[in-house]
């Protein structure tokens, strides 16, 4: 039975996830596949390239660099996280992404995006590291208001978190029978209807399906959380969440705060390690007996 790793987004809350998975990478924990959304894709790809520590290193190094994340970038380019710097200059030159290891590692890497025309989730498997691969990752993290939609692969896409922010059911449909799910909100969190989506309406006139997805996001998100609880109760999923709301906003320029959130993740990852290894061992036993 294949084991999967499902990573929620949450922008800088994703540093919690980075801390968790760094501990597991260092311990040699392997999964058959990973699916990430938004920050889950941006940070999770480092699992397949086997680069623990890279996420916290470049985030703290460039935390106050306006080329990385700034209102100046948003006003000049339409992206608060500068597209050229974050998805090309940084991984290709300044803190190199290990493309060769990514491509040779047997673990599958998937991500989700939201189709700008339909508002529905689209899933993409990334095998090769090229310009399109980084554009797919950028698309998965392109939230309306602070990012432009991304044109790649013949389509136009926004943040995957608008339509399927925790794609456990998708991974199960691919045959991943046992999955570890890392969320960036505490267990028991639920979304409520909010007026904030209305701020995006003038910017989404061209994309009414995306606006509709944004307006109803709380509904499918809460259904997904309930489904995760069902799968945990059935023994088919293992949930990892922060113990309390993370002390960081979606955008952060404070390296010390980033490190605090990352260290919370490392602590939880360490606390979960023996349980995780036993749980994956059970999956290996099941696989060998089928």
Coordinates of N, CA and C in Angstrom, one line a residue, residues 168 181 183 186-190 222-239 241:
X168 N -6.3 15.3 0.2 CA -6.2 13.9 0.6 C -7.0 13.0 -0.3
X181 N -1.0 13.7 6.8 CA -1.6 15.0 6.4 C -1.0 16.0 7.4
X183 N -1.3 19.9 8.4 CA -2.0 21.1 8.3 C -1.3 22.3 9.0
X186 N -4.4 24.5 13.8 CA -4.6 23.5 14.9 C -5.7 22.6 14.6
X187 N -5.7 21.4 15.1 CA -6.8 20.4 14.9 C -8.0 21.0 15.6
X188 N -9.1 20.9 14.9 CA -10.4 21.5 15.5 C -10.7 22.9 14.9
X189 N -9.7 23.5 14.1 CA -10.0 24.7 13.5 C -11.1 24.6 12.4
X190 N -11.9 25.6 12.3 CA -12.9 25.6 11.2 C -13.0 27.0 10.6
X222 N -14.2 23.0 5.3 CA -14.6 22.4 6.5 C -15.1 20.9 6.3
X223 N -15.6 20.7 5.1 CA -15.9 19.3 4.7 C -14.6 18.4 4.6
X224 N -13.6 19.0 4.1 CA -12.3 18.3 4.0 C -11.8 18.0 5.3
X225 N -11.8 18.9 6.3 CA -11.3 18.7 7.6 C -12.1 17.5 8.3
X226 N -13.4 17.5 8.1 CA -14.2 16.4 8.6 C -13.8 15.1 8.0
X227 N -13.6 15.1 6.7 CA -13.1 13.9 6.0 C -11.8 13.4 6.5
X228 N -10.9 14.3 6.8 CA -9.6 13.9 7.4 C -9.8 13.2 8.7
X229 N -10.7 13.8 9.5 CA -10.9 13.2 10.8 C -11.5 11.7 10.7
X230 N -12.3 11.6 9.6 CA -12.9 10.2 9.4 C -11.8 9.2 9.0
X231 N -10.9 9.7 8.1 CA -9.8 8.8 7.7 C -8.8 8.5 8.8
X232 N -8.6 9.5 9.7 CA -7.7 9.2 10.8 C -8.4 8.2 11.7
X233 N -9.7 8.3 12.0 CA -10.4 7.3 12.8 C -10.4 5.9 12.2
X234 N -10.3 5.9 10.9 CA -10.3 4.6 10.2 C -8.9 4.0 10.1
X235 N -7.9 4.7 10.5 CA -6.5 4.3 10.5 C -5.8 4.5 9.1
X236 N -6.5 5.2 8.2 CA -5.9 5.4 6.9 C -5.2 6.7 6.8
X237 N -5.2 7.6 7.8 CA -4.5 8.8 7.8 C -3.9 9.1 9.1
X238 N -2.8 9.8 9.1 CA -2.1 10.3 10.3 C -2.1 11.8 10.2
X239 N -2.6 12.5 11.2 CA -2.7 14.0 11.1 C -1.7 14.6 12.0
X241 N -0.6 18.5 13.2 CA -1.0 19.9 13.2 C -0.3 20.7 14.3

